[in-house]
Short mmCIF file of C-alpha atoms in Angstrom, two decimals:
data_model
loop_
_atom_site.label_atom_id
_atom_site.label_comp_id
_atom_site.label_asym_id
_atom_site.label_seq_id
_atom_site.Cartn_x
_atom_site.Cartn_y
_atom_site.Cartn_z
CA UNK B 1 -14.20 -3.37 -13.81
CA UNK B 2 -12.98 -1.82 -10.57
CA UNK B 3 -10.15 -3.18 -8.41
CA UNK B 4 -9.39 -2.15 -4.82
CA UNK B 5 -5.81 -2.62 -5.14
CA UNK B 6 -5.09 -1.89 -1.01
CA UNK B 7 -7.65 -3.20 1.58
CA UNK B 8 -7.41 -5.50 4.62
CA UNK B 9 -9.93 -8.03 6.28
CA UNK B 10 -11.85 -7.22 9.47
CA UNK B 11 -10.80 -3.53 8.82
CA UNK B 12 -12.56 -0.64 10.45
CA UNK B 13 -15.26 -2.73 11.64
CA UNK B 14 -16.00 -4.56 8.49
CA UNK B 15 -16.23 -8.46 8.97
CA UNK B 16 -16.42 -10.69 6.02
CA UNK B 17 -20.22 -10.28 5.16
CA UNK B 18 -19.99 -6.42 5.55
CA UNK B 19 -16.98 -6.42 3.31
CA UNK B 20 -18.58 -8.11 0.49
CA UNK B 21 -21.90 -5.99 1.03
CA UNK B 22 -19.52 -2.93 0.72
CA UNK B 23 -17.67 -3.98 -2.35
CA UNK B 24 -20.98 -4.47 -4.15
CA UNK B 25 -22.34 -1.19 -2.93
CA UNK B 26 -19.24 0.62 -4.10
CA UNK B 27 -19.06 -1.50 -7.38
CA UNK B 28 -15.81 -3.08 -6.52
CA UNK B 29 -15.20 -6.37 -8.62
CA UNK B 30 -11.97 -7.54 -6.71
CA UNK B 31 -9.96 -6.46 -3.82
CA UNK B 32 -6.39 -7.24 -2.98
CA UNK B 33 -6.26 -8.43 0.59
CA UNK B 34 -3.06 -7.35 2.19
CA UNK B 35 -1.45 -8.21 5.60
CA UNK B 36 0.19 -6.31 8.40
CA UNK B 37 2.45 -8.47 10.27
CA UNK B 38 4.74 -6.67 12.60
CA UNK B 39 6.33 -7.07 16.13
CA UNK B 40 4.03 -5.88 18.82
CA UNK B 41 6.08 -2.95 19.72
CA UNK B 42 5.99 -1.45 16.32
CA UNK B 43 2.29 -0.41 16.15
CA UNK B 44 0.05 1.67 18.06
CA UNK B 45 -1.78 -0.77 20.29
CA UNK B 46 -4.42 2.09 21.28
CA UNK B 47 -5.93 2.24 17.84
CA UNK B 48 -9.15 0.45 16.90
CA UNK B 49 -7.67 -1.48 13.90
CA UNK B 50 -5.33 -3.32 16.15
CA UNK B 51 -7.99 -4.53 18.35
CA UNK B 52 -7.94 -7.91 16.42
CA UNK B 53 -4.25 -8.38 16.61
CA UNK B 54 -2.41 -11.55 17.00
CA UNK B 55 1.24 -12.67 17.77
CA UNK B 56 2.17 -12.15 13.92
CA UNK B 57 0.75 -8.45 14.17
CA UNK B 58 -2.61 -6.48 13.35
CA UNK B 59 -3.48 -8.21 10.18
CA UNK B 60 -1.95 -11.60 10.04
CA UNK B 61 -1.96 -13.84 6.78
CA UNK B 62 -4.48 -16.13 8.26
CA UNK B 63 -7.26 -13.71 8.35
CA UNK B 64 -6.67 -12.80 4.56
CA UNK B 65 -6.66 -16.49 3.72
CA UNK B 66 -10.01 -16.95 5.32
CA UNK B 67 -11.57 -14.36 3.15
CA UNK B 68 -10.06 -15.92 0.21
CA UNK B 69 -11.18 -19.25 0.82
CA UNK B 70 -14.69 -18.19 1.18
CA UNK B 71 -14.79 -16.17 -1.77
CA UNK B 72 -11.95 -16.82 -4.24
CA UNK B 73 -13.15 -14.93 -6.91
CA UNK B 74 -13.23 -11.63 -5.01
CA UNK B 75 -9.90 -11.50 -3.56
CA UNK B 76 -6.44 -11.46 -4.46
CA UNK B 77 -4.09 -12.60 -1.71
CA UNK B 78 -1.14 -10.54 -0.45
CA UNK B 79 1.28 -11.49 2.17
CA UNK B 80 4.43 -9.52 3.60
CA UNK B 81 6.34 -11.44 6.26
CA UNK B 82 8.76 -9.30 8.14
CA UNK B 83 12.02 -9.40 6.36
CA UNK B 84 14.12 -9.60 9.38
CA UNK B 85 12.68 -13.00 10.31
CA UNK B 86 15.22 -15.63 9.51
CA UNK B 87 12.84 -17.68 7.62
CA UNK B 88 11.08 -14.90 5.77
CA UNK B 89 11.77 -15.91 2.25
CA UNK B 90 10.49 -19.47 3.15
CA UNK B 91 7.38 -18.25 4.43
CA UNK B 92 6.72 -16.16 1.44
CA UNK B 93 7.74 -18.96 -0.94
CA UNK B 94 5.40 -21.41 0.91
CA UNK B 95 2.44 -18.78 0.56
CA UNK B 96 2.88 -18.57 -2.96
CA UNK B 97 3.25 -22.34 -3.80
CA UNK B 98 0.35 -23.31 -1.56
CA UNK B 99 -2.05 -20.55 -1.35
CA UNK B 100 -1.41 -18.66 -4.66
CA UNK B 101 -0.21 -15.30 -3.25
CA UNK B 102 0.34 -12.60 -5.70
CA UNK B 103 1.42 -9.79 -3.85
CA UNK B 104 3.81 -8.83 -1.11
CA UNK B 105 2.29 -6.27 0.86
CA UNK B 106 1.67 -4.37 2.96
CA UNK B 107 5.13 -3.71 4.36
CA UNK B 108 4.82 -1.41 7.45
CA UNK B 109 7.64 -1.54 9.72
CA UNK B 110 9.82 0.54 11.80
CA UNK B 111 13.29 -0.13 9.89
CA UNK B 112 14.83 1.39 6.91
CA UNK B 113 13.59 0.01 3.46
CA UNK B 114 17.07 -0.30 2.37
CA UNK B 115 18.58 -2.10 4.95
CA UNK B 116 20.08 -5.65 3.82
CA UNK B 117 17.21 -7.78 5.06
CA UNK B 118 14.71 -5.67 3.19
CA UNK B 119 16.65 -5.62 -0.01
CA UNK B 120 17.13 -9.41 0.06
CA UNK B 121 13.38 -9.82 0.45
CA UNK B 122 12.62 -7.21 -2.49
CA UNK B 123 14.98 -8.85 -4.77
CA UNK B 124 13.14 -12.19 -3.91
CA UNK B 125 9.84 -10.72 -4.70
CA UNK B 126 11.40 -9.59 -8.18
CA UNK B 127 12.17 -13.26 -8.89
CA UNK B 128 8.85 -14.21 -8.02
CA UNK B 129 7.11 -11.54 -10.05
CA UNK B 130 5.28 -10.25 -6.87
CA UNK B 131 4.78 -6.27 -6.56
CA UNK B 132 5.62 -4.96 -3.23
CA UNK B 133 3.40 -2.46 -1.40
CA UNK B 134 5.14 -0.16 1.21
CA UNK B 135 3.86 2.20 3.68
CA UNK B 136 5.91 4.98 4.62
CA UNK B 137 5.32 7.56 7.65
CA UNK B 138 7.63 10.06 9.15
CA UNK B 139 8.25 10.30 13.03
CA UNK B 140 5.66 13.02 13.79
CA UNK B 141 5.43 13.70 17.47
CA UNK B 142 2.53 11.88 19.08
CA UNK B 143 2.42 13.89 22.15
CA UNK B 144 2.93 10.66 24.31
CA UNK B 145 6.13 9.15 25.70
CA UNK B 146 4.67 5.90 25.79
CA UNK B 147 4.60 3.35 24.17
CA UNK B 148 6.16 5.36 21.52
CA UNK B 149 6.50 8.94 20.97
CA UNK B 150 5.94 8.42 17.17
CA UNK B 151 5.00 5.90 14.64
CA UNK B 152 7.43 5.97 11.83
CA UNK B 153 7.66 3.28 9.11
CA UNK B 154 10.26 2.88 6.31
CA UNK B 155 12.76 5.39 7.12
CA UNK B 156 11.25 8.06 4.61
CA UNK B 157 11.16 8.67 1.08
CA UNK B 158 15.12 8.64 0.66
CA UNK B 159 15.55 5.21 1.95
CA UNK B 160 12.55 4.01 -0.19
CA UNK B 161 14.45 5.66 -3.30
CA UNK B 162 17.52 3.71 -2.40
CA UNK B 163 15.47 0.34 -2.43
CA UNK B 164 13.58 1.30 -5.59
CA UNK B 165 16.95 2.11 -7.32
CA UNK B 166 18.89 -1.08 -6.01
CA UNK B 167 16.07 -3.27 -6.88
CA UNK B 168 15.33 -2.61 -10.81
CA UNK B 169 13.63 -5.77 -11.41
CA UNK B 170 11.15 -5.59 -8.47
CA UNK B 171 7.97 -3.41 -8.95
CA UNK B 172 7.20 -1.17 -5.88
CA UNK B 173 3.79 0.38 -5.00
CA UNK B 174 4.25 3.55 -2.90
CA UNK B 175 1.59 4.27 -0.14
CA UNK B 176 0.92 6.17 3.10
CA UNK B 177 1.31 9.72 4.34
CA UNK B 178 5.10 9.73 4.01
CA UNK B 179 4.80 8.88 0.49
CA UNK B 180 2.05 11.06 -0.92
CA UNK B 181 3.06 14.15 1.09
CA UNK B 182 6.13 14.15 -1.46
CA UNK B 183 3.83 15.05 -4.44
CA UNK B 184 4.70 18.42 -3.65
CA UNK B 185 8.09 20.11 -3.10
CA UNK B 186 6.59 22.32 -0.33
CA UNK B 187 8.65 20.37 2.55
CA UNK B 188 5.72 19.84 4.33
CA UNK B 189 6.31 15.93 4.49
CA UNK B 190 7.72 15.74 8.09
CA UNK B 191 5.44 18.37 9.55
CA UNK B 192 2.09 17.12 9.17
CA UNK B 193 0.44 13.96 7.93
CA UNK B 194 -2.03 15.66 5.30
CA UNK B 195 -0.17 18.70 3.66
CA UNK B 196 -2.48 21.29 2.39
CA UNK B 197 -2.46 23.96 -0.46
CA UNK B 198 -1.81 23.77 -4.12
CA UNK B 199 1.08 21.49 -5.25
CA UNK B 200 4.44 23.31 -5.38
CA UNK B 201 7.31 22.43 -7.88
CA UNK B 202 7.88 18.84 -8.64
CA UNK B 203 7.86 16.51 -5.60
CA UNK B 204 9.76 13.43 -5.02
CA UNK B 205 6.98 11.28 -5.85
CA UNK B 206 6.66 12.83 -9.38
CA UNK B 207 10.38 12.79 -9.69
CA UNK B 208 10.78 9.08 -8.82
CA UNK B 209 7.78 7.89 -11.11
CA UNK B 210 9.57 9.78 -13.92
CA UNK B 211 13.02 8.25 -12.99
CA UNK B 212 12.24 4.43 -12.14
CA UNK B 213 9.83 2.60 -14.34
CA UNK B 214 9.64 -0.11 -11.58
CA UNK B 215 7.70 2.49 -9.38
CA UNK B 216 3.77 2.51 -9.19
CA UNK B 217 1.65 4.12 -6.60
CA UNK B 218 -1.48 3.24 -5.23
CA UNK B 219 -4.40 5.95 -4.61
CA UNK B 220 -5.73 4.48 -1.37
CA UNK B 221 -6.35 6.15 2.26
CA UNK B 222 -6.70 9.73 3.07
CA UNK B 223 -3.08 10.25 2.11
CA UNK B 224 -3.52 9.70 -1.73
CA UNK B 225 -7.03 11.38 -1.59
CA UNK B 226 -5.59 14.60 0.08
CA UNK B 227 -2.69 14.37 -2.24
CA UNK B 228 -4.99 14.65 -5.28
CA UNK B 229 -7.93 16.84 -3.96
CA UNK B 230 -5.49 19.44 -2.75
CA UNK B 231 -4.97 20.61 -6.10
CA UNK B 232 -7.30 19.12 -8.55
CA UNK B 233 -5.66 20.78 -11.63
CA UNK B 234 -2.47 19.16 -10.78
CA UNK B 235 -4.07 15.74 -10.31
CA UNK B 236 -5.67 15.64 -13.67
CA UNK B 237 -2.11 16.27 -15.28
CA UNK B 238 -0.63 13.67 -12.62
CA UNK B 239 -3.19 10.96 -13.62
CA UNK B 240 -2.81 11.55 -17.27
CA UNK B 241 1.14 11.22 -17.15
CA UNK B 242 1.15 8.32 -14.86
CA UNK B 243 -1.83 6.47 -15.83
CA UNK B 244 -0.10 3.44 -16.52
CA UNK B 245 1.43 3.08 -12.86
CA UNK B 246 -1.43 4.41 -10.70
CA UNK B 247 -3.63 2.10 -8.99
CA UNK B 248 -7.21 2.51 -7.64
CA UNK B 249 -7.15 1.64 -3.93
CA UNK B 250 -9.21 2.35 -0.86
CA UNK B 251 -7.72 1.11 2.33
CA UNK B 252 -11.11 2.09 3.74
CA UNK B 253 -14.71 1.34 2.96
CA UNK B 254 -16.10 4.59 0.87
CA UNK B 255 -15.75 5.33 -2.66
CA UNK B 256 -14.42 9.00 -2.59
CA UNK B 257 -11.26 8.25 -4.63
CA UNK B 258 -13.30 6.62 -7.46
CA UNK B 259 -15.91 9.74 -7.18
CA UNK B 260 -13.02 12.20 -7.45
CA UNK B 261 -11.12 10.37 -10.38
CA UNK B 262 -14.44 10.48 -12.39
CA UNK B 263 -14.83 14.29 -11.72
CA UNK B 264 -11.46 15.23 -13.37
CA UNK B 265 -12.71 14.45 -16.84
CA UNK B 266 -10.07 11.74 -17.64
CA UNK B 267 -10.30 9.84 -20.79
CA UNK B 268 -12.29 6.46 -20.26
CA UNK B 269 -8.88 4.53 -21.48
CA UNK B 270 -7.11 6.47 -18.47
CA UNK B 271 -9.60 5.59 -16.08
CA UNK B 272 -9.70 1.86 -17.28
CA UNK B 273 -5.93 1.67 -16.46
CA UNK B 274 -6.28 3.47 -12.94
CA UNK B 275 -9.34 1.21 -11.88
CA UNK B 276 -8.39 -2.07 -13.06
CA UNK B 277 -6.09 -2.39 -15.78
CA UNK B 278 -2.64 -1.86 -14.00
CA UNK B 279 -3.90 -4.02 -11.03
CA UNK B 280 -4.58 -6.75 -13.48
CA UNK B 281 -1.25 -6.77 -15.09
CA UNK B 282 0.78 -6.37 -11.75
CA UNK B 283 -1.10 -9.44 -10.34
CA UNK B 284 -0.68 -11.29 -13.19
CA UNK B 285 -4.41 -11.51 -13.94
CA UNK B 286 -4.59 -9.61 -17.25
CA UNK B 287 -4.78 -12.95 -19.36
CA UNK B 288 -7.54 -14.39 -17.09
CA UNK B 289 -10.10 -11.63 -17.50
#
């Protein structure tokens, strides 16, 4: 079984039919459908992935829900209302009770992830048993003054660590360039999106996974693929050590992550955990399969 633990509806030119066809071609059994709800001034309006944006942001919950209603066996619902909204907790509770939401994600906002509103939401997710997927990006200069000189999210790894530490009953899933750049201690994290070269020392991702049992990581997007492929020898040891807290995800529509994982010569039990077992446990589906 293979689960894609990070993807979005109508993403990168894939409508519902194309999405299902791609899942079949890549042997994906289930996909976690995540939202990206955000104020309009907090995401880049020029990128193609925002072309179907609504008042709620680039990927509103309504679009995830449409996919789930048409193919309920293929999708697991995620939803991340902006914690700064006064009714954010009410929105999440209603989505859980009415639509069966099992994940809080993707959180991708221009705010510090340890601010009081965020911590309140994270603790509530812990009470509900919802894993929290966060995206982190550092403020790298875009070269443009308008509409934003950069597109940062989350406040960096230090703010995220404070949140993970402050909410020990909540499961967090790290994601994004600003997370995966910290697989190495080479200090490239605030210089480029995709650091190159062998992994040096123990980066914050390694340190945090060892220190916080409530931290997981998804292997989606170019950020995770780059983090693993820049040093395959390190990647194999990393996957072996943290096999119970890594989740196969894509955030795109190729299967490069699965191909690379298989190339590492990992034991079948480890691949089973990363490809599906860990995701089934976190979404509360391990007893259903």
